[in-house]
C-alpha atoms as an extended CHARMM CRD file, in Angstrom:
* protein
*
       226  EXT
         1         1  MET       CA             17.5910000000      -15.5440000000      -31.3720000000  PROA      1               0.0000000000
         2         2  GLN       CA             17.9540000000      -11.7640000000      -31.5290000000  PROA      2               0.0000000000
         3         3  ASN       CA             15.3310000000      -11.2900000000      -28.8000000000  PROA      3               0.0000000000
         4         4  PHE       CA             17.0820000000      -13.8840000000      -26.6420000000  PROA      4               0.0000000000
         5         5  LYS       CA             20.4090000000      -12.0690000000      -26.9550000000  PROA      5               0.0000000000
         6         6  LYS       CA             18.7610000000       -8.7710000000      -26.1580000000  PROA      6               0.0000000000
         7         7  ASN       CA             17.1610000000      -10.2760000000      -23.0550000000  PROA      7               0.0000000000
         8         8  SER       CA             20.5040000000      -11.6220000000      -21.8810000000  PROA      8               0.0000000000
         9         9  PHE       CA             22.3530000000       -8.3830000000      -22.5640000000  PROA      9               0.0000000000
        10        10  TYR       CA             19.9980000000       -6.1480000000      -20.6540000000  PROA      10              0.0000000000
        11        11  SER       CA             19.3390000000       -8.7170000000      -17.9200000000  PROA      11              0.0000000000
        12        12  ILE       CA             15.7990000000       -7.3810000000      -17.5870000000  PROA      12              0.0000000000
        13        13  LEU       CA             13.8200000000       -9.6430000000      -15.3030000000  PROA      13              0.0000000000
        14        14  ILE       CA             10.1560000000      -10.5510000000      -15.6240000000  PROA      14              0.0000000000
        15        15  PHE       CA              8.4440000000      -11.1130000000      -12.2960000000  PROA      15              0.0000000000
        16        16  SER       CA              5.1320000000      -12.7010000000      -11.3990000000  PROA      16              0.0000000000
        17        17  LEU       CA              3.7700000000      -10.7640000000       -8.4380000000  PROA      17              0.0000000000
        18        18  THR       CA              2.0410000000      -12.3320000000       -5.4840000000  PROA      18              0.0000000000
        19        19  LEU       CA             -0.1300000000      -10.5530000000       -2.9660000000  PROA      19              0.0000000000
        20        20  VAL       CA              1.8150000000       -9.1030000000       -0.0360000000  PROA      20              0.0000000000
        21        21  GLY       CA             -1.1340000000       -8.4450000000        2.2340000000  PROA      21              0.0000000000
        22        22  CYS       CA             -0.6330000000      -11.7280000000        4.0910000000  PROA      22              0.0000000000
        23        23  ALA       CA              3.1150000000      -11.2340000000        4.5940000000  PROA      23              0.0000000000
        24        24  THR       CA              4.4220000000      -11.0310000000        8.1620000000  PROA      24              0.0000000000
        25        25  LYS       CA              4.7810000000       -7.4340000000        9.3330000000  PROA      25              0.0000000000
        26        26  LEU       CA              6.6310000000       -6.2970000000       12.4120000000  PROA      26              0.0000000000
        27        27  PRO       CA              6.9060000000       -2.6180000000       13.4210000000  PROA      27              0.0000000000
        28        28  LEU       CA             10.3470000000       -1.2950000000       14.2790000000  PROA      28              0.0000000000
        29        29  SER       CA             11.4900000000       -2.2590000000       17.7660000000  PROA      29              0.0000000000
        30        30  GLN       CA             12.5860000000        0.5850000000       20.0360000000  PROA      30              0.0000000000
        31        31  GLN       CA             15.7080000000       -1.5070000000       20.5690000000  PROA      31              0.0000000000
        32        32  PHE       CA             16.9000000000       -0.1440000000       17.2120000000  PROA      32              0.0000000000
        33        33  TYR       CA             17.3530000000        3.3290000000       18.7110000000  PROA      33              0.0000000000
        34        34  ASN       CA             20.5810000000        2.5030000000       20.4990000000  PROA      34              0.0000000000
        35        35  ASP       CA             24.2870000000        3.1040000000       20.0050000000  PROA      35              0.0000000000
        36        36  LYS       CA             24.8290000000       -0.0500000000       17.9530000000  PROA      36              0.0000000000
        37        37  LYS       CA             26.0710000000        0.0510000000       14.3650000000  PROA      37              0.0000000000
        38        38  VAL       CA             23.8270000000       -1.1350000000       11.5420000000  PROA      38              0.0000000000
        39        39  GLY       CA             25.0220000000       -2.4320000000        8.1980000000  PROA      39              0.0000000000
        40        40  ILE       CA             22.7790000000       -1.7700000000        5.1960000000  PROA      40              0.0000000000
        41        41  ILE       CA             22.3270000000       -4.0400000000        2.1880000000  PROA      41              0.0000000000
        42        42  LEU       CA             20.4350000000       -2.7410000000       -0.8470000000  PROA      42              0.0000000000
        43        43  ASP       CA             19.2320000000       -5.7000000000       -2.9100000000  PROA      43              0.0000000000
        44        44  ILE       CA             17.7260000000       -3.9910000000       -5.9550000000  PROA      44              0.0000000000
        45        45  ALA       CA             16.5920000000       -6.2070000000       -8.8070000000  PROA      45              0.0000000000
        46        46  ASP       CA             17.1210000000       -4.8640000000      -12.3110000000  PROA      46              0.0000000000
        47        47  ILE       CA             14.2360000000       -2.7900000000      -13.6240000000  PROA      47              0.0000000000
        48        48  GLY       CA             11.7590000000       -5.1100000000      -15.2910000000  PROA      48              0.0000000000
        49        49  MET       CA              8.2550000000       -6.2170000000      -16.0960000000  PROA      49              0.0000000000
        50        50  ALA       CA              5.9350000000       -7.8370000000      -13.5790000000  PROA      50              0.0000000000
        51        51  ARG       CA              2.6280000000       -9.4320000000      -14.4560000000  PROA      51              0.0000000000
        52        52  THR       CA             -0.6220000000       -9.8750000000      -12.6110000000  PROA      52              0.0000000000
        53        53  GLY       CA             -4.0460000000      -11.2460000000      -13.4610000000  PROA      53              0.0000000000
        54        54  SER       CA             -5.2740000000      -14.5750000000      -14.7710000000  PROA      54              0.0000000000
        55        55  GLN       CA             -2.8840000000      -16.4010000000      -17.1070000000  PROA      55              0.0000000000
        56        56  GLY       CA             -2.1460000000      -19.9930000000      -17.9830000000  PROA      56              0.0000000000
        57        57  LEU       CA              1.2810000000      -21.2660000000      -19.0170000000  PROA      57              0.0000000000
        58        58  LEU       CA              0.4650000000      -20.8570000000      -22.7040000000  PROA      58              0.0000000000
        59        59  ASP       CA             -0.7100000000      -17.2750000000      -22.1210000000  PROA      59              0.0000000000
        60        60  VAL       CA              2.5860000000      -16.4780000000      -20.3890000000  PROA      60              0.0000000000
        61        61  ALA       CA              4.5450000000      -18.0860000000      -23.2200000000  PROA      61              0.0000000000
        62        62  ILE       CA              2.9270000000      -15.9160000000      -25.8920000000  PROA      62              0.0000000000
        63        63  THR       CA              3.2040000000      -12.6850000000      -23.8720000000  PROA      63              0.0000000000
        64        64  PRO       CA              6.9220000000      -12.6390000000      -22.9450000000  PROA      64              0.0000000000
        65        65  GLY       CA              7.0750000000       -8.8650000000      -22.5730000000  PROA      65              0.0000000000
        66        66  ASN       CA              9.9840000000       -8.3050000000      -24.9730000000  PROA      66              0.0000000000
        67        67  LYS       CA              8.5820000000       -4.9450000000      -26.0670000000  PROA      67              0.0000000000
        68        68  PHE       CA              9.1960000000       -3.5040000000      -22.5950000000  PROA      68              0.0000000000
        69        69  ILE       CA             12.8860000000       -4.4330000000      -22.3880000000  PROA      69              0.0000000000
        70        70  GLU       CA             14.5160000000       -1.5880000000      -24.2940000000  PROA      70              0.0000000000
        71        71  PRO       CA             12.2000000000        1.2000000000      -23.0070000000  PROA      71              0.0000000000
        72        72  LEU       CA             12.8340000000        0.1340000000      -19.3990000000  PROA      72              0.0000000000
        73        73  HSD       CA             16.5730000000       -0.0390000000      -20.0020000000  PROA      73              0.0000000000
        74        74  ASN       CA             16.5640000000        3.4530000000      -21.5130000000  PROA      74              0.0000000000
        75        75  ILE       CA             14.7100000000        5.1120000000      -18.6170000000  PROA      75              0.0000000000
        76        76  LYS       CA             16.5740000000        3.2740000000      -15.8290000000  PROA      76              0.0000000000
        77        77  SER       CA             19.4350000000        5.7840000000      -15.6620000000  PROA      77              0.0000000000
        78        78  LYS       CA             16.9580000000        8.6710000000      -15.4720000000  PROA      78              0.0000000000
        79        79  LEU       CA             15.3760000000        7.1810000000      -12.3390000000  PROA      79              0.0000000000
        80        80  ASP       CA             18.5550000000        6.3900000000      -10.3110000000  PROA      80              0.0000000000
        81        81  TYR       CA             16.5650000000        4.4420000000       -7.7140000000  PROA      81              0.0000000000
        82        82  GLU       CA             19.6730000000        3.1510000000       -5.9460000000  PROA      82              0.0000000000
        83        83  GLY       CA             21.0660000000        6.6630000000       -5.5340000000  PROA      83              0.0000000000
        84        84  ILE       CA             17.7480000000        7.9230000000       -4.1710000000  PROA      84              0.0000000000
        85        85  LEU       CA             17.5100000000        5.0410000000       -1.6820000000  PROA      85              0.0000000000
        86        86  LYS       CA             21.0670000000        5.5630000000       -0.4350000000  PROA      86              0.0000000000
        87        87  ASN       CA             20.4930000000        9.2700000000        0.0550000000  PROA      87              0.0000000000
        88        88  GLU       CA             17.1650000000        8.8610000000        1.8660000000  PROA      88              0.0000000000
        89        89  ILE       CA             18.3520000000        6.0300000000        4.1230000000  PROA      89              0.0000000000
        90        90  SER       CA             21.4340000000        8.0800000000        5.0220000000  PROA      90              0.0000000000
        91        91  ASN       CA             19.1860000000       11.0030000000        5.9690000000  PROA      91              0.0000000000
        92        92  ILE       CA             16.9600000000        8.7410000000        8.0820000000  PROA      92              0.0000000000
        93        93  MET       CA             19.8850000000        7.2350000000        9.9940000000  PROA      93              0.0000000000
        94        94  LYS       CA             21.5420000000       10.6040000000       10.5680000000  PROA      94              0.0000000000
        95        95  SER       CA             18.2700000000       12.0590000000       11.8710000000  PROA      95              0.0000000000
        96        96  LYS       CA             18.1220000000        9.2030000000       14.4170000000  PROA      96              0.0000000000
        97        97  ASN       CA             21.8190000000        9.5830000000       15.3520000000  PROA      97              0.0000000000
        98        98  LYS       CA             22.2420000000        5.9730000000       14.2700000000  PROA      98              0.0000000000
        99        99  GLU       CA             25.7110000000        4.7760000000       13.2690000000  PROA      99              0.0000000000
       100       100  PHE       CA             25.5030000000        3.0380000000        9.8940000000  PROA      100             0.0000000000
       101       101  THR       CA             27.4420000000        1.8430000000        6.8960000000  PROA      101             0.0000000000
       102       102  PHE       CA             26.3970000000        0.5920000000        3.4730000000  PROA      102             0.0000000000
       103       103  ILE       CA             27.7040000000       -2.8520000000        2.5590000000  PROA      103             0.0000000000
       104       104  ASP       CA             28.6540000000       -2.1160000000       -1.0330000000  PROA      104             0.0000000000
       105       105  GLU       CA             30.3460000000       -5.4210000000       -1.8040000000  PROA      105             0.0000000000
       106       106  LYS       CA             28.0320000000       -7.9920000000       -3.3600000000  PROA      106             0.0000000000
       107       107  VAL       CA             26.3840000000      -10.2090000000       -0.7550000000  PROA      107             0.0000000000
       108       108  ASP       CA             24.7980000000      -13.3750000000       -2.1500000000  PROA      108             0.0000000000
       109       109  LEU       CA             21.8710000000      -13.6740000000        0.2450000000  PROA      109             0.0000000000
       110       110  ALA       CA             20.5760000000      -16.7150000000       -1.6360000000  PROA      110             0.0000000000
       111       111  SER       CA             23.7020000000      -18.6440000000       -0.6210000000  PROA      111             0.0000000000
       112       112  TYR       CA             22.9460000000      -18.2170000000        3.0930000000  PROA      112             0.0000000000
       113       113  GLY       CA             21.2050000000      -21.0910000000        4.8130000000  PROA      113             0.0000000000
       114       114  GLU       CA             17.8480000000      -21.0760000000        6.5570000000  PROA      114             0.0000000000
       115       115  PHE       CA             17.8200000000      -20.0870000000       10.2190000000  PROA      115             0.0000000000
       116       116  GLU       CA             16.4210000000      -22.6440000000       12.6410000000  PROA      116             0.0000000000
       117       117  THR       CA             15.3720000000      -22.0560000000       16.2420000000  PROA      117             0.0000000000
       118       118  THR       CA             13.0690000000      -23.5620000000       18.8490000000  PROA      118             0.0000000000
       119       119  ASN       CA             12.6430000000      -20.2340000000       20.6500000000  PROA      119             0.0000000000
       120       120  SER       CA              9.1220000000      -18.8770000000       20.1600000000  PROA      120             0.0000000000
       121       121  ASP       CA              9.5820000000      -15.7800000000       22.3200000000  PROA      121             0.0000000000
       122       122  LYS       CA             10.8910000000      -13.7310000000       19.3810000000  PROA      122             0.0000000000
       123       123  LYS       CA             10.4350000000      -13.5300000000       15.6410000000  PROA      123             0.0000000000
       124       124  TYR       CA             13.4930000000      -14.4670000000       13.6290000000  PROA      124             0.0000000000
       125       125  ALA       CA             14.7530000000      -13.8450000000       10.1190000000  PROA      125             0.0000000000
       126       126  LYS       CA             14.3090000000      -16.8500000000        7.8420000000  PROA      126             0.0000000000
       127       127  THR       CA             17.8250000000      -16.3340000000        6.4870000000  PROA      127             0.0000000000
       128       128  ASP       CA             20.7460000000      -17.2690000000        8.7400000000  PROA      128             0.0000000000
       129       129  PHE       CA             23.0310000000      -14.2180000000        8.7810000000  PROA      129             0.0000000000
       130       130  PHE       CA             25.7120000000      -15.8780000000       10.9390000000  PROA      130             0.0000000000
       131       131  PRO       CA             28.2790000000      -15.8840000000        8.0580000000  PROA      131             0.0000000000
       132       132  LEU       CA             27.8880000000      -12.1170000000        7.7090000000  PROA      132             0.0000000000
       133       133  ARG       CA             28.2370000000      -11.6730000000       11.4540000000  PROA      133             0.0000000000
       134       134  LEU       CA             31.5630000000      -13.5390000000       11.3100000000  PROA      134             0.0000000000
       135       135  ALA       CA             32.7810000000      -11.5240000000        8.3160000000  PROA      135             0.0000000000
       136       136  ARG       CA             31.7110000000       -8.1330000000        9.6920000000  PROA      136             0.0000000000
       137       137  LYS       CA             32.4440000000       -8.0970000000       13.4150000000  PROA      137             0.0000000000
       138       138  ASP       CA             32.0680000000       -4.3030000000       13.4160000000  PROA      138             0.0000000000
       139       139  LEU       CA             28.3070000000       -4.6440000000       12.8490000000  PROA      139             0.0000000000
       140       140  ASN       CA             25.6370000000       -5.2950000000       15.4740000000  PROA      140             0.0000000000
       141       141  GLU       CA             22.5450000000       -5.0300000000       13.2940000000  PROA      141             0.0000000000
       142       142  LEU       CA             21.6000000000       -5.3850000000        9.6510000000  PROA      142             0.0000000000
       143       143  LEU       CA             19.0500000000       -3.5790000000        7.4930000000  PROA      143             0.0000000000
       144       144  VAL       CA             18.1730000000       -5.4420000000        4.3010000000  PROA      144             0.0000000000
       145       145  VAL       CA             16.1700000000       -3.5470000000        1.6820000000  PROA      145             0.0000000000
       146       146  LYS       CA             14.8870000000       -5.6680000000       -1.2090000000  PROA      146             0.0000000000
       147       147  VAL       CA             13.3410000000       -3.9200000000       -4.1960000000  PROA      147             0.0000000000
       148       148  LYS       CA             11.6650000000       -4.8950000000       -7.4540000000  PROA      148             0.0000000000
       149       149  TYR       CA             10.4050000000       -2.1490000000       -9.7460000000  PROA      149             0.0000000000
       150       150  GLY       CA              9.3510000000       -1.3250000000      -13.2890000000  PROA      150             0.0000000000
       151       151  ILE       CA              6.1140000000       -1.8490000000      -15.1970000000  PROA      151             0.0000000000
       152       152  LEU       CA              3.2330000000       -3.9740000000      -13.9040000000  PROA      152             0.0000000000
       153       153  VAL       CA              1.0990000000       -5.4390000000      -16.6940000000  PROA      153             0.0000000000
       154       154  SER       CA             -2.3470000000       -6.8650000000      -15.9620000000  PROA      154             0.0000000000
       155       155  TYR       CA             -3.5430000000       -9.7260000000      -18.1490000000  PROA      155             0.0000000000
       156       156  TYR       CA             -6.7200000000      -11.6340000000      -18.8020000000  PROA      156             0.0000000000
       157       157  GLY       CA             -5.3860000000      -14.6480000000      -20.6430000000  PROA      157             0.0000000000
       158       158  PHE       CA             -3.0830000000      -13.2540000000      -23.3300000000  PROA      158             0.0000000000
       159       159  ILE       CA             -4.9040000000       -9.9000000000      -23.4470000000  PROA      159             0.0000000000
       160       160  GLU       CA             -3.3260000000       -6.8630000000      -21.7880000000  PROA      160             0.0000000000
       161       161  ILE       CA             -5.9490000000       -5.0420000000      -19.7240000000  PROA      161             0.0000000000
       162       162  GLY       CA             -3.8050000000       -2.4880000000      -17.9060000000  PROA      162             0.0000000000
       163       163  LYS       CA             -0.3320000000       -1.1200000000      -17.1960000000  PROA      163             0.0000000000
       164       164  GLU       CA              1.0820000000        0.6680000000      -14.1420000000  PROA      164             0.0000000000
       165       165  GLY       CA              4.4200000000        1.7420000000      -12.7740000000  PROA      165             0.0000000000
       166       166  TYR       CA              5.2190000000       -0.2560000000       -9.6460000000  PROA      166             0.0000000000
       167       167  VAL       CA              7.6330000000       -0.7410000000       -6.7610000000  PROA      167             0.0000000000
       168       168  ASN       CA              7.6940000000       -3.7260000000       -4.4280000000  PROA      168             0.0000000000
       169       169  ILE       CA              9.8530000000       -2.9090000000       -1.3970000000  PROA      169             0.0000000000
       170       170  ALA       CA             10.5950000000       -5.1850000000        1.5570000000  PROA      170             0.0000000000
       171       171  THR       CA             12.6840000000       -4.3220000000        4.6140000000  PROA      171             0.0000000000
       172       172  GLU       CA             14.0920000000       -6.3650000000        7.4590000000  PROA      172             0.0000000000
       173       173  VAL       CA             16.1330000000       -5.1930000000       10.4390000000  PROA      173             0.0000000000
       174       174  ILE       CA             18.0350000000       -8.0440000000       12.0710000000  PROA      174             0.0000000000
       175       175  ASP       CA             19.8530000000       -8.2340000000       15.3990000000  PROA      175             0.0000000000
       176       176  LEU       CA             23.0310000000      -10.0550000000       14.3640000000  PROA      176             0.0000000000
       177       177  ASN       CA             23.5900000000      -11.2490000000       17.9250000000  PROA      177             0.0000000000
       178       178  ASP       CA             20.7800000000      -13.8140000000       17.6910000000  PROA      178             0.0000000000
       179       179  ASN       CA             19.2600000000      -13.3580000000       14.1870000000  PROA      179             0.0000000000
       180       180  SER       CA             16.0350000000      -11.9730000000       15.6690000000  PROA      180             0.0000000000
       181       181  LEU       CA             13.8940000000       -9.4850000000       13.7720000000  PROA      181             0.0000000000
       182       182  LEU       CA             13.6710000000       -5.8850000000       14.9280000000  PROA      182             0.0000000000
       183       183  GLN       CA             11.4620000000       -4.9540000000       11.9770000000  PROA      183             0.0000000000
       184       184  LYS       CA              9.8530000000       -6.5570000000        8.9330000000  PROA      184             0.0000000000
       185       185  ASN       CA              7.7450000000       -4.8400000000        6.2740000000  PROA      185             0.0000000000
       186       186  GLN       CA              6.6840000000       -5.3060000000        2.6750000000  PROA      186             0.0000000000
       187       187  HSD       CA              4.7460000000       -2.9010000000        0.4870000000  PROA      187             0.0000000000
       188       188  GLN       CA              3.4730000000       -2.8350000000       -3.0870000000  PROA      188             0.0000000000
       189       189  LEU       CA              3.1620000000        0.6560000000       -4.5870000000  PROA      189             0.0000000000
       190       190  ASN       CA              1.4350000000        1.0900000000       -7.9520000000  PROA      190             0.0000000000
       191       191  SER       CA              0.8830000000        4.2540000000       -9.9910000000  PROA      191             0.0000000000
       192       192  PRO       CA             -1.2920000000        4.6250000000      -13.0990000000  PROA      192             0.0000000000
       193       193  ILE       CA              0.2410000000        5.4890000000      -16.4510000000  PROA      193             0.0000000000
       194       194  HSD       CA             -1.4950000000        8.5940000000      -17.7490000000  PROA      194             0.0000000000
       195       195  GLY       CA             -1.8800000000        8.3390000000      -21.5060000000  PROA      195             0.0000000000
       196       196  ASN       CA             -0.0840000000        5.9540000000      -23.8340000000  PROA      196             0.0000000000
       197       197  TRP       CA              2.8670000000        4.2950000000      -22.0810000000  PROA      197             0.0000000000
       198       198  LYS       CA              5.0670000000        4.9070000000      -25.1420000000  PROA      198             0.0000000000
       199       199  GLU       CA              4.4360000000        8.6430000000      -25.2190000000  PROA      199             0.0000000000
       200       200  GLY       CA              5.0140000000       11.7940000000      -23.1420000000  PROA      200             0.0000000000
       201       201  ASP       CA              7.2790000000       14.8370000000      -23.3570000000  PROA      201             0.0000000000
       202       202  ALA       CA              9.9820000000       12.3970000000      -24.4940000000  PROA      202             0.0000000000
       203       203  ASP       CA              9.7580000000        8.7860000000      -25.6400000000  PROA      203             0.0000000000
       204       204  PHE       CA              8.2060000000        6.6060000000      -22.9060000000  PROA      204             0.0000000000
       205       205  ASP       CA              8.0400000000        9.5900000000      -20.5450000000  PROA      205             0.0000000000
       206       206  ASN       CA              4.5460000000        8.5930000000      -19.3770000000  PROA      206             0.0000000000
       207       207  LEU       CA              5.9910000000        5.2480000000      -18.2730000000  PROA      207             0.0000000000
       208       208  LYS       CA              8.9390000000        6.9210000000      -16.5480000000  PROA      208             0.0000000000
       209       209  VAL       CA              6.6790000000        9.3230000000      -14.6560000000  PROA      209             0.0000000000
       210       210  SER       CA              4.4800000000        6.5030000000      -13.3360000000  PROA      210             0.0000000000
       211       211  ILE       CA              7.4950000000        4.5060000000      -12.1250000000  PROA      211             0.0000000000
       212       212  GLN       CA              8.9270000000        7.6570000000      -10.5310000000  PROA      212             0.0000000000
       213       213  GLU       CA              5.6340000000        8.1970000000       -8.6900000000  PROA      213             0.0000000000
       214       214  SER       CA              5.8590000000        4.6580000000       -7.3000000000  PROA      214             0.0000000000
       215       215  ILE       CA              9.4660000000        5.2790000000       -6.2610000000  PROA      215             0.0000000000
       216       216  ASP       CA              8.3890000000        8.4540000000       -4.4570000000  PROA      216             0.0000000000
       217       217  LYS       CA              5.6670000000        6.4960000000       -2.6370000000  PROA      217             0.0000000000
       218       218  SER       CA              8.1990000000        3.8640000000       -1.5850000000  PROA      218             0.0000000000
       219       219  ILE       CA             10.4690000000        6.5460000000       -0.1160000000  PROA      219             0.0000000000
       220       220  THR       CA              7.5450000000        7.9340000000        1.8970000000  PROA      220             0.0000000000
       221       221  ILE       CA              6.7680000000        4.4370000000        3.2090000000  PROA      221             0.0000000000
       222       222  LEU       CA             10.4220000000        3.9340000000        4.1220000000  PROA      222             0.0000000000
       223       223  LYS       CA             10.5410000000        7.1860000000        6.0940000000  PROA      223             0.0000000000
       224       224  GLU       CA              7.3700000000        6.2740000000        7.9710000000  PROA      224             0.0000000000
       225       225  SER       CA              8.8670000000        2.8790000000        8.9000000000  PROA      225             0.0000000000
       226       226  PHE       CA             11.6070000000        4.5410000000       10.9520000000  PROA      226             0.0000000000
């Protein structure tokens, strides 16, 4: 019961990662470099544990990852991923003379319906952003940045065989006029943990450093995308 309460309090999520190599990728359209205003949504999942490898349901049940909850919670504030992303995206947009604004109010993307079209001339976002277009008539385009990050644990059955810091970052740029995609990317960035994950100059510093390295890689990828 105590572990359950702790899980609920910290809201640390445990993700099962899938390969992103087969995901649709679309380089940024030159149409983006115009005088239209882009709204930016940062959808950053809480820092958490992700798992990879070969596991059955029983293996997952007996390796819930509770031991990672408190360490991840304690180092989260030292990483300030959201602040870093906001700063870097602002710098990118300013360097391109692109008018932008962050949409700070909570947007429940999961509540939006699926977009349907019979037009095959363009690629379209799967999510129908028409409700946002109605609510924010000042916006012409939308940049959605979705992030999961934390510790990636590799398993063989119930046996841990490796740990890494990781970031999974996905971006979409949408033309709100017709819901078409101007860009779509997804990247998985992993960094090894040097030494025991619990140790370092301070408690769990080795873990923090590896996650920070993955964050730095994600920022580099983001810059290269624009």
